[in-house]
Amino acid sequence: MKKQVHGGDVYRFKNALDFSSNMNPLGTPDSVIRAARDSMEEICNYPDIQQEKLISGIASWEGVPEQWIICGNGAAEVIFTLVHALKPRTALLLAPTFAEYEQALAAENCQLRFHMLKEEKGFLPDEELLTDITEDTDILFLCNPNNPTGRLVEPSLMDRVLQRCGETGTFLVIDECFQDFIPDPARYTRKEDLNTNTGLFLLKAFTKRYAMAGLRLGYGLCSNRELLDRMHACVQPWNVSIPAQAAGVAALLEKEYLEQGREMVFRESAFLKKELRGLGFQVYDSMANYIFFRGPEGLVEKAWSFGVLIRDCSNYRGLGPGYYRVAVRKHQENRKLLKALGAEICAVDS
């Protein structure tokens, strides 16, 4: 039986108002739903093994050559395929961070080392990370912004990380899946470095940007053609379905939708942070479309008594009971969340 280690378990929590997974608050665009539905007329055929329309659309969207793109059945498959192709012996991970990196590395019997993020520094990576990147570090995963904290590695520090990885021969993977919802993504993306750095891999996904987690569609950007060939060789040939490819092509045309979603996230994130701090929680300065905070134990159960599902972060390495993450949703939904969490505060205070 597969273990539920993430949020979004709406199958065991029926009719939940789900704040435990982080999607575009506008929901899936109608055009994406129509494209996936209409593509069902073609499911008697195998999916396009070359993924031509999808890769062409991604190349135009990202401004990179088509030859640098590899698609997968969600970003998770891209992670597992990358690790399988590289077969690193030692890896460095932040803690806390996204669980799939550790799972993929452990599946390849890779030795893991952890750079523990410090609460007194707001879980923000700093120069101490550089000392942990050594000559025996084969691969480093950086989630930027990090999950679940939402903190960003500053560009000046990322410059030094890239330099240090070059000096030590460390392959660097930067997960940029949540950069669609930060105020200035152009300042933080490292796409320009791909031109001269074949030891860099950028991870992207449609999941959060277009609220299409159920279709499973992610991709990676890398200028190392030899590595991409190895990745293609160790993944099954029809890994991206016809509906997923069609939905992805349609989604990439939704520019106005994406900007509206970003504006809603910025506005509602500020509202939620203010109100959560007013309820007495320790709120960290997340720059993503989710908010990481610390509160009393048992908050998940209390929120669920109001039909609200929030993410218990105690199963992240480096965290424990009392750490939570909530998505940024529409205003009235956010008010329902606050009502559920406020009721918990009243119960504790009494």
CSV table of N, CA and C in Angstrom, one decimal, residues 32-179:
chain,number,residue,atom,x,y,z
A,32,VAL,N,-8.5,24.0,-20.6
A,32,VAL,CA,-7.7,22.8,-20.3
A,32,VAL,C,-8.6,21.6,-20.1
A,33,ILE,N,-9.7,21.8,-19.4
A,33,ILE,CA,-10.6,20.7,-19.2
A,33,ILE,C,-11.2,20.2,-20.6
A,34,ARG,N,-11.6,21.2,-21.4
A,34,ARG,CA,-12.1,20.9,-22.8
A,34,ARG,C,-11.1,20.1,-23.6
A,35,ALA,N,-9.8,20.6,-23.6
A,35,ALA,CA,-8.8,19.9,-24.4
A,35,ALA,C,-8.6,18.5,-23.9
A,36,ALA,N,-8.5,18.3,-22.6
A,36,ALA,CA,-8.4,16.9,-22.1
A,36,ALA,C,-9.6,16.0,-22.5
A,37,ARG,N,-10.8,16.6,-22.4
A,37,ARG,CA,-12.0,15.9,-22.7
A,37,ARG,C,-12.1,15.5,-24.2
A,38,ASP,N,-11.8,16.5,-25.0
A,38,ASP,CA,-11.9,16.3,-26.4
A,38,ASP,C,-10.8,15.3,-26.9
A,39,SER,N,-9.7,15.2,-26.3
A,39,SER,CA,-8.6,14.3,-26.7
A,39,SER,C,-9.0,12.9,-26.4
A,40,MET,N,-10.0,12.6,-25.6
A,40,MET,CA,-10.5,11.2,-25.4
A,40,MET,C,-10.9,10.5,-26.6
A,41,GLU,N,-11.3,11.3,-27.6
A,41,GLU,CA,-11.7,10.7,-28.9
A,41,GLU,C,-10.5,10.0,-29.6
A,42,GLU,N,-9.3,10.3,-29.1
A,42,GLU,CA,-8.1,9.7,-29.7
A,42,GLU,C,-7.4,8.6,-28.9
A,43,ILE,N,-8.0,8.2,-27.8
A,43,ILE,CA,-7.3,7.3,-26.9
A,43,ILE,C,-7.2,5.9,-27.4
A,44,CYS,N,-7.8,5.6,-28.6
A,44,CYS,CA,-7.5,4.3,-29.2
A,44,CYS,C,-6.1,4.3,-29.7
A,45,ASN,N,-5.5,5.4,-29.8
A,45,ASN,CA,-4.1,5.5,-30.3
A,45,ASN,C,-3.1,5.6,-29.1
A,46,TYR,N,-1.8,5.3,-29.4
A,46,TYR,CA,-0.8,5.6,-28.4
A,46,TYR,C,-0.6,7.1,-28.4
A,47,PRO,N,-0.1,7.6,-27.3
A,47,PRO,CA,0.3,9.0,-27.2
A,47,PRO,C,1.5,9.3,-28.2
A,48,ASP,N,1.6,10.5,-28.6
A,48,ASP,CA,2.7,10.9,-29.4
A,48,ASP,C,4.0,10.7,-28.6
A,49,ILE,N,4.8,9.8,-29.1
A,49,ILE,CA,6.1,9.5,-28.3
A,49,ILE,C,7.1,10.6,-28.4
A,50,GLN,N,7.0,11.5,-29.4
A,50,GLN,CA,7.9,12.6,-29.5
A,50,GLN,C,7.3,13.8,-28.8
A,51,GLN,N,6.0,13.8,-28.4
A,51,GLN,CA,5.4,14.9,-27.7
A,51,GLN,C,5.6,16.2,-28.4
A,52,GLU,N,5.5,16.2,-29.7
A,52,GLU,CA,5.9,17.4,-30.6
A,52,GLU,C,5.2,18.7,-30.2
A,53,LYS,N,3.9,18.7,-30.2
A,53,LYS,CA,3.1,19.9,-29.9
A,53,LYS,C,3.4,20.4,-28.5
A,54,LEU,N,3.4,19.5,-27.5
A,54,LEU,CA,3.7,19.9,-26.1
A,54,LEU,C,5.1,20.5,-26.0
A,55,ILE,N,6.1,19.8,-26.5
A,55,ILE,CA,7.5,20.3,-26.4
A,55,ILE,C,7.6,21.6,-27.1
A,56,SER,N,7.0,21.8,-28.3
A,56,SER,CA,7.1,23.0,-29.0
A,56,SER,C,6.5,24.2,-28.2
A,57,GLY,N,5.3,23.9,-27.5
A,57,GLY,CA,4.7,24.9,-26.7
A,57,GLY,C,5.5,25.3,-25.5
A,58,ILE,N,6.1,24.3,-24.9
A,58,ILE,CA,7.0,24.6,-23.7
A,58,ILE,C,8.2,25.4,-24.1
A,59,ALA,N,8.8,25.0,-25.3
A,59,ALA,CA,10.0,25.8,-25.7
A,59,ALA,C,9.7,27.2,-26.0
A,60,SER,N,8.5,27.5,-26.6
A,60,SER,CA,8.1,28.9,-26.8
A,60,SER,C,7.8,29.6,-25.5
A,61,TRP,N,7.2,28.9,-24.5
A,61,TRP,CA,6.8,29.5,-23.2
A,61,TRP,C,8.1,29.8,-22.5
A,62,GLU,N,9.1,28.9,-22.4
A,62,GLU,CA,10.3,29.1,-21.6
A,62,GLU,C,11.4,29.8,-22.3
A,63,GLY,N,11.3,29.9,-23.7
A,63,GLY,CA,12.4,30.6,-24.4
A,63,GLY,C,13.6,29.8,-24.4
A,64,VAL,N,13.5,28.5,-24.6
A,64,VAL,CA,14.7,27.6,-24.6
A,64,VAL,C,14.5,26.7,-25.8
A,65,PRO,N,15.7,26.1,-26.3
A,65,PRO,CA,15.6,25.1,-27.4
A,65,PRO,C,14.7,23.9,-27.0
A,66,GLU,N,14.0,23.3,-28.0
A,66,GLU,CA,13.2,22.1,-27.8
A,66,GLU,C,14.1,21.0,-27.3
A,67,GLN,N,15.4,21.0,-27.7
A,67,GLN,CA,16.3,19.8,-27.4
A,67,GLN,C,16.7,19.8,-25.9
A,68,TRP,N,16.4,20.9,-25.2
A,68,TRP,CA,16.7,21.0,-23.8
A,68,TRP,C,15.5,20.5,-22.9
A,69,ILE,N,14.4,20.0,-23.5
A,69,ILE,CA,13.2,19.8,-22.7
A,69,ILE,C,13.0,18.3,-22.6
A,70,ILE,N,12.6,17.8,-21.4
A,70,ILE,CA,12.2,16.4,-21.2
A,70,ILE,C,10.9,16.5,-20.3
A,71,CYS,N,9.9,15.8,-20.8
A,71,CYS,CA,8.6,15.8,-20.1
A,71,CYS,C,8.4,14.5,-19.3
A,72,GLY,N,7.5,14.6,-18.3
A,72,GLY,CA,7.3,13.4,-17.5
A,72,GLY,C,5.9,13.4,-17.0
A,73,ASN,N,5.5,12.2,-16.4
A,73,ASN,CA,4.2,12.0,-15.8
A,73,ASN,C,4.2,12.7,-14.4
A,74,GLY,N,4.2,14.0,-14.5
A,74,GLY,CA,4.4,14.8,-13.3
A,74,GLY,C,5.9,15.1,-13.0
A,75,ALA,N,6.1,16.2,-12.3
A,75,ALA,CA,7.5,16.5,-11.9
A,75,ALA,C,8.2,15.3,-11.2
A,76,ALA,N,7.4,14.6,-10.4
A,76,ALA,CA,8.0,13.5,-9.6
A,76,ALA,C,8.6,12.4,-10.5
A,77,GLU,N,8.0,12.1,-11.6
A,77,GLU,CA,8.7,11.1,-12.5
A,77,GLU,C,10.0,11.7,-13.1
A,78,VAL,N,10.0,13.0,-13.4
A,78,VAL,CA,11.2,13.6,-13.9
A,78,VAL,C,12.3,13.5,-12.9
A,79,ILE,N,12.0,13.7,-11.6
A,79,ILE,CA,13.0,13.5,-10.5
A,79,ILE,C,13.5,12.1,-10.5
A,80,PHE,N,12.6,11.1,-10.4
A,80,PHE,CA,13.1,9.7,-10.3
A,80,PHE,C,13.9,9.3,-11.6
A,81,THR,N,13.5,9.8,-12.7
A,81,THR,CA,14.2,9.5,-14.0
A,81,THR,C,15.6,10.1,-14.0
A,82,LEU,N,15.7,11.3,-13.5
A,82,LEU,CA,17.0,12.0,-13.5
A,82,LEU,C,17.9,11.3,-12.6
A,83,VAL,N,17.5,10.9,-11.4
A,83,VAL,CA,18.3,10.3,-10.4
A,83,VAL,C,18.8,8.9,-10.9
A,84,HIS,N,17.8,8.2,-11.6
A,84,HIS,CA,18.1,6.9,-12.1
A,84,HIS,C,19.2,7.0,-13.2
A,85,ALA,N,19.1,8.0,-14.0
A,85,ALA,CA,20.1,8.2,-15.1
A,85,ALA,C,21.5,8.6,-14.6
A,86,LEU,N,21.5,9.4,-13.5
A,86,LEU,CA,22.8,9.9,-13.0
A,86,LEU,C,23.4,8.9,-12.1
A,87,LYS,N,22.6,8.2,-11.3
A,87,LYS,CA,23.1,7.2,-10.3
A,87,LYS,C,24.2,7.8,-9.4
A,88,PRO,N,23.8,8.9,-8.7
A,88,PRO,CA,24.8,9.6,-7.8
A,88,PRO,C,25.1,8.7,-6.6
A,89,ARG,N,26.3,8.8,-6.1
A,89,ARG,CA,26.7,8.0,-4.9
A,89,ARG,C,26.4,8.8,-3.6
A,90,THR,N,26.6,10.1,-3.7
A,90,THR,CA,26.3,10.9,-2.5
A,90,THR,C,25.5,12.1,-2.9
A,91,ALA,N,24.6,12.5,-2.0
A,91,ALA,CA,23.7,13.7,-2.3
A,91,ALA,C,23.6,14.6,-1.1
A,92,LEU,N,23.3,15.8,-1.4
A,92,LEU,CA,23.1,16.8,-0.4
A,92,LEU,C,21.7,17.4,-0.5
A,93,LEU,N,20.9,17.4,0.5
A,93,LEU,CA,19.5,17.9,0.5
A,93,LEU,C,19.4,18.9,1.7
A,94,LEU,N,18.5,19.9,1.4
A,94,LEU,CA,18.0,20.7,2.5
A,94,LEU,C,17.1,19.9,3.4
A,95,ALA,N,16.9,20.4,4.6
A,95,ALA,CA,15.9,19.8,5.5
A,95,ALA,C,15.3,20.9,6.4
A,96,PRO,N,14.0,21.2,6.3
A,96,PRO,CA,13.0,20.4,5.5
A,96,PRO,C,13.0,20.8,4.1
A,97,THR,N,12.5,19.9,3.2
A,97,THR,CA,12.3,20.1,1.8
A,97,THR,C,11.4,19.1,1.3
A,98,PHE,N,11.1,19.2,0.0
A,98,PHE,CA,10.2,18.3,-0.7
A,98,PHE,C,10.6,16.8,-0.6
A,99,ALA,N,9.7,15.9,-0.3
A,99,ALA,CA,10.1,14.5,0.0
A,99,ALA,C,10.6,13.7,-1.2
A,100,GLU,N,10.1,14.0,-2.4
A,100,GLU,CA,10.5,13.2,-3.5
A,100,GLU,C,11.9,13.1,-3.8
A,101,TYR,N,12.7,14.1,-3.5
A,101,TYR,CA,14.2,14.0,-3.8
A,101,TYR,C,14.8,12.9,-3.0
A,102,GLU,N,14.5,12.9,-1.7
A,102,GLU,CA,15.0,11.8,-0.8
A,102,GLU,C,14.5,10.4,-1.3
A,103,GLN,N,13.3,10.3,-1.6
A,103,GLN,CA,12.7,9.0,-2.0
A,103,GLN,C,13.4,8.5,-3.3
A,104,ALA,N,13.6,9.4,-4.3
A,104,ALA,CA,14.3,9.0,-5.5
A,104,ALA,C,15.7,8.6,-5.3
A,105,LEU,N,16.4,9.3,-4.5
A,105,LEU,CA,17.8,9.0,-4.2
A,105,LEU,C,17.9,7.7,-3.4
A,106,ALA,N,17.1,7.5,-2.4
A,106,ALA,CA,17.1,6.3,-1.6
A,106,ALA,C,16.8,5.1,-2.5
A,107,ALA,N,16.0,5.2,-3.5
A,107,ALA,CA,15.7,4.1,-4.4
A,107,ALA,C,16.9,3.7,-5.2
A,108,GLU,N,17.9,4.6,-5.3
A,108,GLU,CA,19.2,4.3,-6.0
A,108,GLU,C,20.3,4.0,-5.1
A,109,ASN,N,20.0,3.8,-3.8
A,109,ASN,CA,21.0,3.5,-2.7
A,109,ASN,C,22.0,4.6,-2.6
A,110,CYS,N,21.6,5.8,-2.8
A,110,CYS,CA,22.5,6.9,-2.7
A,110,CYS,C,22.7,7.3,-1.3
A,111,GLN,N,23.9,7.7,-0.9
A,111,GLN,CA,24.1,8.1,0.5
A,111,GLN,C,23.7,9.6,0.6
A,112,LEU,N,22.9,9.9,1.7
A,112,LEU,CA,22.3,11.2,1.8
A,112,LEU,C,22.9,12.0,2.9
A,113,ARG,N,23.2,13.2,2.7
A,113,ARG,CA,23.6,14.2,3.7
A,113,ARG,C,22.6,15.3,3.7
A,114,PHE,N,22.4,16.0,4.8
A,114,PHE,CA,21.4,17.0,5.0
A,114,PHE,C,22.0,18.3,5.5
A,115,HIS,N,21.6,19.4,4.9
A,115,HIS,CA,21.9,20.7,5.4
A,115,HIS,C,20.6,21.2,6.1
A,116,MET,N,20.7,21.2,7.5
A,116,MET,CA,19.5,21.5,8.3
A,116,MET,C,19.3,23.0,8.3
A,117,LEU,N,18.1,23.4,7.9
A,117,LEU,CA,17.7,24.8,7.9
A,117,LEU,C,17.3,25.2,9.3
A,118,LYS,N,17.6,26.4,9.8
A,118,LYS,CA,17.5,26.7,11.2
A,118,LYS,C,16.3,27.6,11.4
A,119,GLU,N,15.4,27.3,12.4
A,119,GLU,CA,14.2,28.0,12.6
A,119,GLU,C,14.6,29.5,13.1
A,120,GLU,N,15.7,29.6,13.8
A,120,GLU,CA,16.0,31.0,14.3
A,120,GLU,C,16.4,31.9,13.1
A,121,LYS,N,16.7,31.3,12.0
A,121,LYS,CA,17.0,32.1,10.7
A,121,LYS,C,15.8,32.1,9.8
A,122,GLY,N,14.7,31.7,10.3
A,122,GLY,CA,13.5,31.7,9.5
A,122,GLY,C,13.5,30.6,8.4
A,123,PHE,N,14.3,29.5,8.6
A,123,PHE,CA,14.4,28.5,7.6
A,123,PHE,C,14.9,29.0,6.3
A,124,LEU,N,15.7,30.0,6.3
A,124,LEU,CA,16.3,30.6,5.1
A,124,LEU,C,17.7,30.1,4.9
A,125,PRO,N,18.0,29.5,3.7
A,125,PRO,CA,19.3,29.1,3.4
A,125,PRO,C,20.3,30.3,3.4
A,126,ASP,N,21.5,30.1,3.9
A,126,ASP,CA,22.5,31.1,3.9
A,126,ASP,C,23.9,30.5,3.5
A,127,GLU,N,25.0,31.3,3.7
A,127,GLU,CA,26.3,30.9,3.2
A,127,GLU,C,26.8,29.6,3.8
A,128,GLU,N,26.2,29.2,5.0
A,128,GLU,CA,26.6,27.9,5.6
A,128,GLU,C,26.4,26.7,4.6
A,129,LEU,N,25.5,26.9,3.7
A,129,LEU,CA,25.2,25.8,2.7
A,129,LEU,C,26.4,25.5,1.9
A,130,LEU,N,27.2,26.6,1.6
A,130,LEU,CA,28.4,26.4,0.7
A,130,LEU,C,29.4,25.4,1.3
A,131,THR,N,29.5,25.4,2.6
A,131,THR,CA,30.5,24.6,3.2
A,131,THR,C,30.1,23.1,3.1
A,132,ASP,N,28.9,22.8,3.0
A,132,ASP,CA,28.4,21.4,2.9
A,132,ASP,C,28.5,20.9,1.5
A,133,ILE,N,28.8,21.7,0.5
A,133,ILE,CA,29.0,21.3,-0.9
A,133,ILE,C,30.4,20.9,-1.0
A,134,THR,N,30.8,19.6,-1.0
A,134,THR,CA,32.1,19.2,-1.0
A,134,THR,C,32.4,18.4,-2.3
A,135,GLU,N,33.7,18.0,-2.4
A,135,GLU,CA,34.1,17.3,-3.6
A,135,GLU,C,33.5,15.9,-3.7
A,136,ASP,N,33.0,15.4,-2.6
A,136,ASP,CA,32.3,14.1,-2.7
A,136,ASP,C,30.8,14.2,-2.8
A,137,THR,N,30.3,15.4,-3.1
A,137,THR,CA,28.9,15.6,-3.3
A,137,THR,C,28.6,15.5,-4.8
A,138,ASP,N,27.9,14.4,-5.1
A,138,ASP,CA,27.6,14.2,-6.5
A,138,ASP,C,26.4,15.0,-7.0
A,139,ILE,N,25.4,15.3,-6.2
A,139,ILE,CA,24.2,16.0,-6.6
A,139,ILE,C,23.7,16.8,-5.4
A,140,LEU,N,23.1,17.9,-5.7
A,140,LEU,CA,22.5,18.8,-4.8
A,140,LEU,C,21.1,19.2,-5.3
A,141,PHE,N,20.1,19.0,-4.5
A,141,PHE,CA,18.7,19.4,-4.9
A,141,PHE,C,18.4,20.7,-4.1
A,142,LEU,N,17.9,21.7,-4.8
A,142,LEU,CA,17.5,22.9,-4.1
A,142,LEU,C,16.1,23.3,-4.6
A,143,CYS,N,15.1,23.3,-3.7
A,143,CYS,CA,13.7,23.7,-4.1
A,143,CYS,C,13.6,25.2,-3.8
A,144,ASN,N,13.3,26.0,-4.9
A,144,ASN,CA,13.4,27.4,-4.8
A,144,ASN,C,12.2,28.1,-5.5
A,145,PRO,N,11.2,28.5,-4.8
A,145,PRO,CA,11.1,28.6,-3.3
A,145,PRO,C,10.9,27.2,-2.7
A,146,ASN,N,11.4,27.1,-1.5
A,146,ASN,CA,11.4,25.8,-0.8
A,146,ASN,C,10.0,25.3,-0.4
A,147,ASN,N,9.8,24.0,-0.4
A,147,ASN,CA,8.6,23.4,0.1
A,147,ASN,C,8.9,22.6,1.4
A,148,PRO,N,8.3,23.0,2.6
A,148,PRO,CA,7.1,23.7,2.8
A,148,PRO,C,7.3,25.2,3.2
A,149,THR,N,8.5,25.7,3.3
A,149,THR,CA,8.7,27.0,4.0
A,149,THR,C,8.4,28.2,3.1
A,150,GLY,N,8.5,28.0,1.8
A,150,GLY,CA,8.2,29.1,0.8
A,150,GLY,C,9.4,30.1,0.8
A,151,ARG,N,10.5,29.8,1.4
A,151,ARG,CA,11.6,30.7,1.4
A,151,ARG,C,12.4,30.6,0.1
A,152,LEU,N,13.0,31.7,-0.4
A,152,LEU,CA,13.8,31.8,-1.6
A,152,LEU,C,15.3,31.9,-1.3
A,153,VAL,N,16.1,31.2,-2.1
A,153,VAL,CA,17.5,31.4,-2.1
A,153,VAL,C,17.8,32.7,-2.9
A,154,GLU,N,18.4,33.7,-2.2
A,154,GLU,CA,18.7,34.9,-2.9
A,154,GLU,C,19.6,34.7,-4.1
A,155,PRO,N,19.4,35.5,-5.2
A,155,PRO,CA,20.3,35.3,-6.4
A,155,PRO,C,21.8,35.4,-6.1
A,156,SER,N,22.2,36.2,-5.2
A,156,SER,CA,23.6,36.3,-5.0
A,156,SER,C,24.2,35.1,-4.3
A,157,LEU,N,23.4,34.4,-3.4
A,157,LEU,CA,23.8,33.2,-2.9
A,157,LEU,C,23.7,32.1,-3.9
A,158,MET,N,22.7,32.1,-4.7
A,158,MET,CA,22.6,31.0,-5.8
A,158,MET,C,23.8,31.1,-6.7
A,159,ASP,N,24.2,32.4,-7.0
A,159,ASP,CA,25.5,32.5,-7.8
A,159,ASP,C,26.6,31.7,-7.2
A,160,ARG,N,26.8,31.9,-5.9
A,160,ARG,CA,27.9,31.2,-5.2
A,160,ARG,C,27.7,29.7,-5.1
A,161,VAL,N,26.4,29.3,-5.0
A,161,VAL,CA,26.1,27.8,-5.0
A,161,VAL,C,26.5,27.3,-6.4
A,162,LEU,N,26.1,27.9,-7.5
A,162,LEU,CA,26.5,27.5,-8.8
A,162,LEU,C,28.0,27.4,-9.0
A,163,GLN,N,28.7,28.4,-8.5
A,163,GLN,CA,30.1,28.4,-8.6
A,163,GLN,C,30.8,27.3,-7.8
A,164,ARG,N,30.2,27.1,-6.6
A,164,ARG,CA,30.8,26.0,-5.7
A,164,ARG,C,30.5,24.6,-6.3
A,165,CYS,N,29.3,24.5,-6.9
A,165,CYS,CA,29.0,23.2,-7.6
A,165,CYS,C,30.0,22.9,-8.7
A,166,GLY,N,30.3,24.0,-9.5
A,166,GLY,CA,31.2,23.9,-10.6
A,166,GLY,C,32.6,23.5,-10.1
A,167,GLU,N,33.0,24.0,-9.0
A,167,GLU,CA,34.3,23.7,-8.4
A,167,GLU,C,34.4,22.3,-7.9
A,168,THR,N,33.3,21.8,-7.4
A,168,THR,CA,33.3,20.4,-6.7
A,168,THR,C,32.8,19.3,-7.7
A,169,GLY,N,32.4,19.7,-8.9
A,169,GLY,CA,31.8,18.7,-9.8
A,169,GLY,C,30.5,18.2,-9.3
A,170,THR,N,29.7,19.0,-8.6
A,170,THR,CA,28.4,18.7,-8.1
A,170,THR,C,27.3,19.0,-9.1
A,171,PHE,N,26.5,18.0,-9.4
A,171,PHE,CA,25.3,18.3,-10.3
A,171,PHE,C,24.2,19.0,-9.5
A,172,LEU,N,23.7,20.1,-10.0
A,172,LEU,CA,22.8,20.9,-9.3
A,172,LEU,C,21.4,20.9,-9.9
A,173,VAL,N,20.4,20.5,-9.1
A,173,VAL,CA,19.0,20.5,-9.6
A,173,VAL,C,18.3,21.5,-8.8
A,174,ILE,N,17.7,22.5,-9.5
A,174,ILE,CA,16.9,23.5,-8.9
A,174,ILE,C,15.4,23.3,-9.3
A,175,ASP,N,14.6,23.1,-8.3
A,175,ASP,CA,13.2,22.9,-8.5
A,175,ASP,C,12.5,24.3,-8.5
A,176,GLU,N,12.0,24.7,-9.7
A,176,GLU,CA,11.4,26.0,-9.8
A,176,GLU,C,9.9,25.9,-10.0
A,177,CYS,N,9.3,24.8,-9.5
A,177,CYS,CA,7.9,24.6,-9.8
A,177,CYS,C,7.0,25.7,-9.2
A,178,PHE,N,7.4,26.3,-8.1
A,178,PHE,CA,6.5,27.3,-7.5
A,178,PHE,C,6.9,28.7,-7.8
A,179,GLN,N,7.9,28.9,-8.8
A,179,GLN,CA,8.3,30.3,-9.1
A,179,GLN,C,7.2,31.0,-9.9
